[in-house]
Tab-separated table of C-alpha atoms and ligand atoms in Angstrom:
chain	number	residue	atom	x	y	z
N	1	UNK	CA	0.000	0.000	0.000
N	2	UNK	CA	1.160	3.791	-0.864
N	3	UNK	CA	-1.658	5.550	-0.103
N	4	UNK	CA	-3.474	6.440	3.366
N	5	UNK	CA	-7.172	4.648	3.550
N	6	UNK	CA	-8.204	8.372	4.442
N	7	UNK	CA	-7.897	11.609	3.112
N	8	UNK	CA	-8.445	13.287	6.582
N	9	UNK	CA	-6.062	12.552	10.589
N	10	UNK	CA	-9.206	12.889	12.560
N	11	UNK	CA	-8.228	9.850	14.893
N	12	UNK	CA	-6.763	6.427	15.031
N	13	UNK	CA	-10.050	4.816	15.652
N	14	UNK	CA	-10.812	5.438	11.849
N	15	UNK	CA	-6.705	3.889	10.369
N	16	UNK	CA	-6.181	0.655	9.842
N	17	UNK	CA	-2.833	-1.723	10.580
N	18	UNK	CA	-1.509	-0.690	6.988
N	19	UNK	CA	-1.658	3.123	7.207
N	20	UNK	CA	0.514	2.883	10.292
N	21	UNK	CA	3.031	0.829	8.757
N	22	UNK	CA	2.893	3.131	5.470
N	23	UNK	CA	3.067	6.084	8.102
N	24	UNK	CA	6.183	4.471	9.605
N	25	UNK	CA	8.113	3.284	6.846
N	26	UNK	CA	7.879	7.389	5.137
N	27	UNK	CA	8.698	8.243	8.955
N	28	UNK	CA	11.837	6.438	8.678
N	29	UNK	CA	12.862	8.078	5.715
N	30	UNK	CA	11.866	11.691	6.926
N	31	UNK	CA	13.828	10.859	9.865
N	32	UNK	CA	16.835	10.583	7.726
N	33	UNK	CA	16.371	13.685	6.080
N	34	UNK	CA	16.245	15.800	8.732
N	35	UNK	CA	19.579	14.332	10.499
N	36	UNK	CA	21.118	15.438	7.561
N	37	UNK	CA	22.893	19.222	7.691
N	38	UNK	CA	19.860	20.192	4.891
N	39	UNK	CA	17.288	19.454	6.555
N	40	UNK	CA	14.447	20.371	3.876
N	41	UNK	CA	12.902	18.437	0.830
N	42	UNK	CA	10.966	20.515	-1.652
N	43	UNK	CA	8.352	17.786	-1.781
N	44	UNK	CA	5.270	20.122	-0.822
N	45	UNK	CA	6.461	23.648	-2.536
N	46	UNK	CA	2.839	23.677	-3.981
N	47	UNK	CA	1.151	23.164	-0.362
N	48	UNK	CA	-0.509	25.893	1.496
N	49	UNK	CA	-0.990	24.823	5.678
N	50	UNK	CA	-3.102	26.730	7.734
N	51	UNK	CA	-2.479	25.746	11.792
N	52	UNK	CA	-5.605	26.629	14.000
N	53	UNK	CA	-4.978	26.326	17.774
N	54	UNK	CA	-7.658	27.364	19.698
N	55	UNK	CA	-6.107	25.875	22.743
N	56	UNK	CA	-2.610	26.142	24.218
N	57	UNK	CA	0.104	24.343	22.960
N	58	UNK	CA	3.999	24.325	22.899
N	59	UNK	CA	5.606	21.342	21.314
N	60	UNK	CA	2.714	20.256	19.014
N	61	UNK	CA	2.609	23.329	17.298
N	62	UNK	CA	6.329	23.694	17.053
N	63	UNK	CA	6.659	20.342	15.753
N	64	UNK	CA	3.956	20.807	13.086
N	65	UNK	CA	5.221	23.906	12.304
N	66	UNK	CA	8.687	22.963	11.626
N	67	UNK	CA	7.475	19.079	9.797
N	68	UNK	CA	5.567	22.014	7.406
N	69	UNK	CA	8.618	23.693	6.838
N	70	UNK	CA	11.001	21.181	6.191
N	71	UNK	CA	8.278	19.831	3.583
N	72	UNK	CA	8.768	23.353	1.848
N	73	UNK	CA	4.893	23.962	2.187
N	74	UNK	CA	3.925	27.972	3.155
N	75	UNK	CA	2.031	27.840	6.481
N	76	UNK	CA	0.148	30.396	8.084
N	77	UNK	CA	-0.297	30.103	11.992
N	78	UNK	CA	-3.372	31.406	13.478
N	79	UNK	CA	-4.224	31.519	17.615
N	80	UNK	CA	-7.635	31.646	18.980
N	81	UNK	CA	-6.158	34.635	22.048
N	82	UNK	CA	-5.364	37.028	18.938
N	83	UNK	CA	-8.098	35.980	16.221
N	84	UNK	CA	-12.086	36.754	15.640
N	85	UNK	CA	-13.423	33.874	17.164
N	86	UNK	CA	-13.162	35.906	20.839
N	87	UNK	CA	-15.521	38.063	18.609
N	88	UNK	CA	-17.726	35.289	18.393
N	89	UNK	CA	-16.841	34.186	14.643
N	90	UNK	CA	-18.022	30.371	14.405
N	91	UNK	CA	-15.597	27.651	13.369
N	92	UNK	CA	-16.888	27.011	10.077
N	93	UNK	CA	-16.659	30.542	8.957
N	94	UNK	CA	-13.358	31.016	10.635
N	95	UNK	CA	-12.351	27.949	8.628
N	96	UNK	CA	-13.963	29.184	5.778
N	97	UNK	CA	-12.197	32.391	5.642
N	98	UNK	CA	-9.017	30.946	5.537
N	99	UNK	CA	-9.761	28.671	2.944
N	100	UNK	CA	-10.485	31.465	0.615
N	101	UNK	CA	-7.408	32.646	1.074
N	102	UNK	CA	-6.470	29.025	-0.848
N	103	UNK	CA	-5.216	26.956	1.818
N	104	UNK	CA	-4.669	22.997	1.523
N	105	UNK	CA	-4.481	21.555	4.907
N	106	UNK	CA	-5.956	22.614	7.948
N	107	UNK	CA	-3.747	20.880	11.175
N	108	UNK	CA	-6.053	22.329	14.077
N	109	UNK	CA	-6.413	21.827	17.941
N	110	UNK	CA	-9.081	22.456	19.399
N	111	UNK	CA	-10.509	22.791	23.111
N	112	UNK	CA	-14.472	20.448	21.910
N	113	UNK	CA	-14.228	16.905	21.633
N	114	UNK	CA	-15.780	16.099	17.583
N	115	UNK	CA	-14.023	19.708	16.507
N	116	UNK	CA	-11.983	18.151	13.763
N	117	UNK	CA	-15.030	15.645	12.538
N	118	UNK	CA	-17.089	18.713	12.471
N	119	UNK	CA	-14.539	20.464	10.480
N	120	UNK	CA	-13.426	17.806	7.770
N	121	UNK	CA	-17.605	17.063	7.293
N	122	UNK	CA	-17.887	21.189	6.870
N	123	UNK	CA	-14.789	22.595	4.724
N	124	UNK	CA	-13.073	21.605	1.564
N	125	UNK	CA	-10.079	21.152	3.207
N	126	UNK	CA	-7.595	17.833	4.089
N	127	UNK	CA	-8.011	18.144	8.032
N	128	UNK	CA	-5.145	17.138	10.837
N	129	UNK	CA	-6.190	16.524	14.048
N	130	UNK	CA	-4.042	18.123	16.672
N	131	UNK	CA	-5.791	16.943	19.682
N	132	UNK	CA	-9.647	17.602	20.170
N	133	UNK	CA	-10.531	17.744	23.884
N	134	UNK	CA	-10.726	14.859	25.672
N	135	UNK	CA	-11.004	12.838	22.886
N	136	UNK	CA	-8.215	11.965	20.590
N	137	UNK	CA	-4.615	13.016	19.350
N	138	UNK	CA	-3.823	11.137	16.128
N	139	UNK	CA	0.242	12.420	15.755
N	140	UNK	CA	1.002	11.868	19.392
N	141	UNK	CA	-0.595	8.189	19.374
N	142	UNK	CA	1.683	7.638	16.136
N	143	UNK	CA	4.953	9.177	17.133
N	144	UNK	CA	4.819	6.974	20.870
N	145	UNK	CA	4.898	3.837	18.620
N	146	UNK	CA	7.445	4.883	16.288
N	147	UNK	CA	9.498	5.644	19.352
N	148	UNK	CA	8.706	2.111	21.145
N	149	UNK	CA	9.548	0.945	17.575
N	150	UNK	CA	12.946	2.483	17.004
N	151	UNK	CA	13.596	1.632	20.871
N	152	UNK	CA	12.380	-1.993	21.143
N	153	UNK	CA	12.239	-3.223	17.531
N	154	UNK	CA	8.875	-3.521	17.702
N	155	UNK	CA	5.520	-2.942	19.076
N	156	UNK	CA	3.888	-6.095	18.443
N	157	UNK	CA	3.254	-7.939	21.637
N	158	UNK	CA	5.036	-5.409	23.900
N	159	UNK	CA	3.082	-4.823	27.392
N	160	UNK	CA	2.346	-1.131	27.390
N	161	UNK	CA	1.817	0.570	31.028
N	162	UNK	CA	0.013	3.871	30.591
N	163	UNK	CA	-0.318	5.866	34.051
N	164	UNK	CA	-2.797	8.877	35.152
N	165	UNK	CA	-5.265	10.796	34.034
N	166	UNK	CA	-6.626	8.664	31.542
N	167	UNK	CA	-10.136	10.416	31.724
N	168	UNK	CA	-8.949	13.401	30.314
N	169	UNK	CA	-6.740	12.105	28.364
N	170	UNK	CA	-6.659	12.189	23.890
N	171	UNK	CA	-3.039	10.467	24.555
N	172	UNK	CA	-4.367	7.760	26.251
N	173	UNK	CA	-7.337	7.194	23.813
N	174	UNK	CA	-5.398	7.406	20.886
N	175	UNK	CA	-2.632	5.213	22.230
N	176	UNK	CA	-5.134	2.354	22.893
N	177	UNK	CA	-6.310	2.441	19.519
N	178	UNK	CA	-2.912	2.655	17.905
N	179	UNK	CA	-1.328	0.093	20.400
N	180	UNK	CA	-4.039	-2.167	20.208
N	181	UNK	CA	-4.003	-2.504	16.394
N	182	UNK	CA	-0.019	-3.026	16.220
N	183	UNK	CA	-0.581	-6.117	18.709
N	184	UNK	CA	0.568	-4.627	21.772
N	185	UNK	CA	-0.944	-5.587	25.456
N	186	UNK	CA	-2.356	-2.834	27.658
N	187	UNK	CA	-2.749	-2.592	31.089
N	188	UNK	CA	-4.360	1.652	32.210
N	189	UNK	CA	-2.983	2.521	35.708
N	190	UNK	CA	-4.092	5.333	38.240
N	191	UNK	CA	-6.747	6.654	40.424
N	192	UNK	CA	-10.018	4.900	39.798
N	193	UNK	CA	-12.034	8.112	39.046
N	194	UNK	CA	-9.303	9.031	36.754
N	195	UNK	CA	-10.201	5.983	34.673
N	196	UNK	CA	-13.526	6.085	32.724
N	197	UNK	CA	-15.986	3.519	32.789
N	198	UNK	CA	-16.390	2.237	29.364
N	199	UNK	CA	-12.551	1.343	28.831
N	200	UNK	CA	-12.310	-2.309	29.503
N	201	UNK	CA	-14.656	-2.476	26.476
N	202	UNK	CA	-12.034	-1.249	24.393
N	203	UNK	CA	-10.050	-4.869	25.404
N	204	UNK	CA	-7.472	-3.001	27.805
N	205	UNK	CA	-6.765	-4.411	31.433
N	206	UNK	CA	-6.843	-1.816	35.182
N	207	UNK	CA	-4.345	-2.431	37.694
N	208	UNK	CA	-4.632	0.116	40.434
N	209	UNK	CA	-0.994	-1.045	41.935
N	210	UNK	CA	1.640	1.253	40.312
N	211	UNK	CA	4.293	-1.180	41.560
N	212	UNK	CA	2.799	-4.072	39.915
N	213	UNK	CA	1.859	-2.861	36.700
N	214	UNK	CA	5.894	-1.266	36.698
N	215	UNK	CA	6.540	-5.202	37.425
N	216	UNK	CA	4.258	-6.213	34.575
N	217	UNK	CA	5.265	-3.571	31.398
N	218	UNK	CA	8.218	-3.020	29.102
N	219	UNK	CA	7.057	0.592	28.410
N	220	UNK	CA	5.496	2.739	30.989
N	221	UNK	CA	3.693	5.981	29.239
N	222	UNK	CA	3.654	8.310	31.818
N	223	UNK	CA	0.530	10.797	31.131
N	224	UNK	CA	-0.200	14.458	33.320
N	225	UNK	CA	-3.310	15.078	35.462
N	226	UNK	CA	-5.014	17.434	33.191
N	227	UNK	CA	-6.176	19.929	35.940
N	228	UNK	CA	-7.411	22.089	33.131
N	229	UNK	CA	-9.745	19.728	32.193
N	230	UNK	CA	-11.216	19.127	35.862
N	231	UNK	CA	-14.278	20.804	37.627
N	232	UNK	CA	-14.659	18.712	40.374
N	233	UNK	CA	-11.998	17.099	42.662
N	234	UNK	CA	-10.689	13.417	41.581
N	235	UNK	CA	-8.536	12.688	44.099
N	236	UNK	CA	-7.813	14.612	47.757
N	237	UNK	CA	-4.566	16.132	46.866
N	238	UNK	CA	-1.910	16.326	44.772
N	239	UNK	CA	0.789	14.940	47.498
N	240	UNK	CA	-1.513	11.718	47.865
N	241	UNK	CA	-1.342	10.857	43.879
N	242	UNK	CA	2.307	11.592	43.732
N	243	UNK	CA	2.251	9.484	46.717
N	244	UNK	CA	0.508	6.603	45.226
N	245	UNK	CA	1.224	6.976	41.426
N	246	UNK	CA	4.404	8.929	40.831
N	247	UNK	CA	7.336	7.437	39.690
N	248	UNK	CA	10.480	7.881	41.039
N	249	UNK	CA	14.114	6.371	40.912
N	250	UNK	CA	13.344	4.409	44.788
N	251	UNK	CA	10.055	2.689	43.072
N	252	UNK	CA	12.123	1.978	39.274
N	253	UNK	CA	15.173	0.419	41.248
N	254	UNK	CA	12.640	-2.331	43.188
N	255	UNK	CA	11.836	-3.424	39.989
N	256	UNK	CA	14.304	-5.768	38.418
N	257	UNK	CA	14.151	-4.689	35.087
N	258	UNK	CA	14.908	-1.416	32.539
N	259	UNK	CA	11.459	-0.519	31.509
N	260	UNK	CA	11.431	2.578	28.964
N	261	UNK	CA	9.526	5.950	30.366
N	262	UNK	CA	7.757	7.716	27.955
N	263	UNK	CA	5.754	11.101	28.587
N	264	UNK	CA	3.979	13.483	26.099
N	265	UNK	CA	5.228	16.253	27.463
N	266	UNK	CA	4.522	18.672	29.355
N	267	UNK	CA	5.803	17.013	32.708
N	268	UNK	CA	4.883	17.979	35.969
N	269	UNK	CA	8.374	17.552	37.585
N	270	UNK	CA	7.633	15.948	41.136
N	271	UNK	CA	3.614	14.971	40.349
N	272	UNK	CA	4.223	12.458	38.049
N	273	UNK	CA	7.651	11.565	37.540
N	274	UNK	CA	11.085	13.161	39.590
N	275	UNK	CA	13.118	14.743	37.723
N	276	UNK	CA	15.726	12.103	38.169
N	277	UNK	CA	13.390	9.791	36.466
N	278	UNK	CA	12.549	12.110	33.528
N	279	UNK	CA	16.635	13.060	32.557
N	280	UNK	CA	17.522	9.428	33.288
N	281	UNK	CA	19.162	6.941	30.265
N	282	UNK	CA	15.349	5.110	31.092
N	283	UNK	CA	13.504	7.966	29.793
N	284	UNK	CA	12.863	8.502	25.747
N	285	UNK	CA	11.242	12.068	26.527
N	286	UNK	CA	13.367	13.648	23.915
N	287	UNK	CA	13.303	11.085	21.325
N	288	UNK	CA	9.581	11.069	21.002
N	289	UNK	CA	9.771	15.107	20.513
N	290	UNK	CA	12.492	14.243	17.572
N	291	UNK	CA	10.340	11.492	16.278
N	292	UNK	CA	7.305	13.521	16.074
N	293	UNK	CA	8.893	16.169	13.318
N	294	UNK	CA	9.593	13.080	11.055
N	295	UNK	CA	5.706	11.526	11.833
N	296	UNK	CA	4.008	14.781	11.301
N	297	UNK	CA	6.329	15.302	7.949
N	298	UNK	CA	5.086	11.749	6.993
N	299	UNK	CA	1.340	12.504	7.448
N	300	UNK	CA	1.329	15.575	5.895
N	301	UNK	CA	3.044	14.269	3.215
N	302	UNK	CA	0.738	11.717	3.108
N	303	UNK	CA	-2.629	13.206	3.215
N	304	UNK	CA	-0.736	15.806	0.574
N	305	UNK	CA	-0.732	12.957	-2.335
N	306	UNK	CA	-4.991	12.821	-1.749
N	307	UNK	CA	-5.866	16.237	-2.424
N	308	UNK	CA	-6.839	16.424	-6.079
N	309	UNK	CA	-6.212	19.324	-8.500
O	1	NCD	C1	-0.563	16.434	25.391
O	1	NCD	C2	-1.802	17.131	24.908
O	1	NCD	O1	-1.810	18.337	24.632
O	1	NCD	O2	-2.781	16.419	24.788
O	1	NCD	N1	0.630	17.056	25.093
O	1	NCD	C3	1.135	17.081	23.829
O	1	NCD	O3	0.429	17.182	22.848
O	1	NCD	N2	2.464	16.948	23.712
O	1	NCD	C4	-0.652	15.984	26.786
O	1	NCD	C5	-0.846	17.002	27.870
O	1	NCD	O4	-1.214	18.145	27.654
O	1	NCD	O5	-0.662	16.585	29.027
């Protein structure tokens, strides 16, 4: 296969095993572009990217941003603080706006769970989802496995640990659906009202013992609590999860293994991992920023050979 089963990155739910694999393998080769001292191809010189965040972001953005430029594509940036939509401008006709002004690709992020369904079902335009809420965050998902990948060989059959806030999480859902459809085994760890009801359905195991499921996994994904997301309280305090779920050098040297530590960034330093932990050899923090330049050049590139002129 050399060609995506979609023409939009709304979420993993809607890839199949083959579009990550064709995702990967132009991944790799991305990757070995930009390691070289010129780091741009003029593959999308024809390409016009418009990036919509209407909700805060640092390394997604930055990554996109720089995957768009390495491509060769002309982007224009656009942040819901300085725009219209504080005016009250809906999405479509923010969207619609900037599509008159000929633009390709729309990567946005977006603060509503469905944003970037609504969007791709609304506008004439190849849509990226950047994260939508609560709900899902297609790039991250991908660049996690191409970093267990490069780090383990594989993903197939690996036994995945991901620990927190998996309620509020588009990592975590994303994540399950990539994992699960590479082969991988998942076990969800954290507070029980941090873990929403409907998950086992999705064929993933709970363990509430952060010790065991540490015992248990070869990769431990290491999510924030999304207090930006909460309006009640979940747990009592944050001492008392740090307590009971964060990971630190004491709790990784009872284990007698050298399981990989993954986080999405940003970290809390001290909630959910020490900083010991997070610079340590264990930790592929920085790798999975690196990776996710050569993924997002890969989809773009990708969803770049579907739009027809
Ligand atoms: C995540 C996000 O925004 O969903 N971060 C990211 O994209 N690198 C996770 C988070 O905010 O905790």
């Amino acid at each position: 296969m050399n060609k995506l089963s979609v023409d939009n990155l709304i979420g993993i739910k809607n890839l199949k095993k083959q579009d990550i694999d064709l995702i990967f393998k132009t991944a790799d080769h991305f990757k070995e572009i930009i390691n070289r001292p010129i780091k741009k191809v003029p593959s999308l010189r024809d390409i016009t990217i418009a990036n919509l965040f209407f909700e805060n972001s640092t390394r997604t953005r930055l990554s996109f941003e720089l995957a768009e430029k390495r491509l060769s594509a002309d982007i224009v940036n656009f942040s819901a603080a300085q725009s219209s939509v504080k005016k009250g401008e809906t999405l479509i006709d923010t969207a619609n706006n900037i599509l008159s002004m000929k633009v390709d690709i729309i990567v946005m992020r977006h603060p509503n769970e469905g944003a970037a369904d609504f969007l791709s079902k609304n506008v004439d335009a190849r849509i990226i989802n950047a994260g939508d809420g609560a709900h899902e965050h297609p790039t991250q998902a991908l660049l996690d496995s191409f970093s267990i990948r490069e780090k383990l060989g594989t993903v197939k059959g690996k036994k995945i640990a991901i620990i927190g806030d998996i309620l509020h999480s588009r990592v975590a859902l994303s994540n399950i659906f990539a994992l699960k459809l590479q082969g991988a085994e998942i076990k969800l760890c954290g507070p029980k009202t941090l873990i929403p009801k409907y998950i086992t359905k999705l064929g993933v195991a709970y363990e509430s013992s952060l010790e065991k499921v540490l015992e248990w996994c070869d990769v431990a994904n290491v999510l924030r609590v999304q207090h930006e997301r909460m309006d009640i309280k979940y747990f009592p305090s944050v001492r008392e999860y740090t307590q009971l779920y964060g990971i630190n050098k004491k709790i990784l040297n009872a284990i007698n293994k050298d399981i990989v530590i993954m986080h999405p960034g940003p970290i809390n330093r001290g909630v959910e991992l020490t900083s010991d932990v997070a610079d340590s050899k264990q930790a592929i923090i920085l790798n999975q920023v690196e990776n996710g330049v050569a993924i997002r050049m890969a989809v773009i590139y990708l969803l770049a050979q579907q739009i027809k002129r």
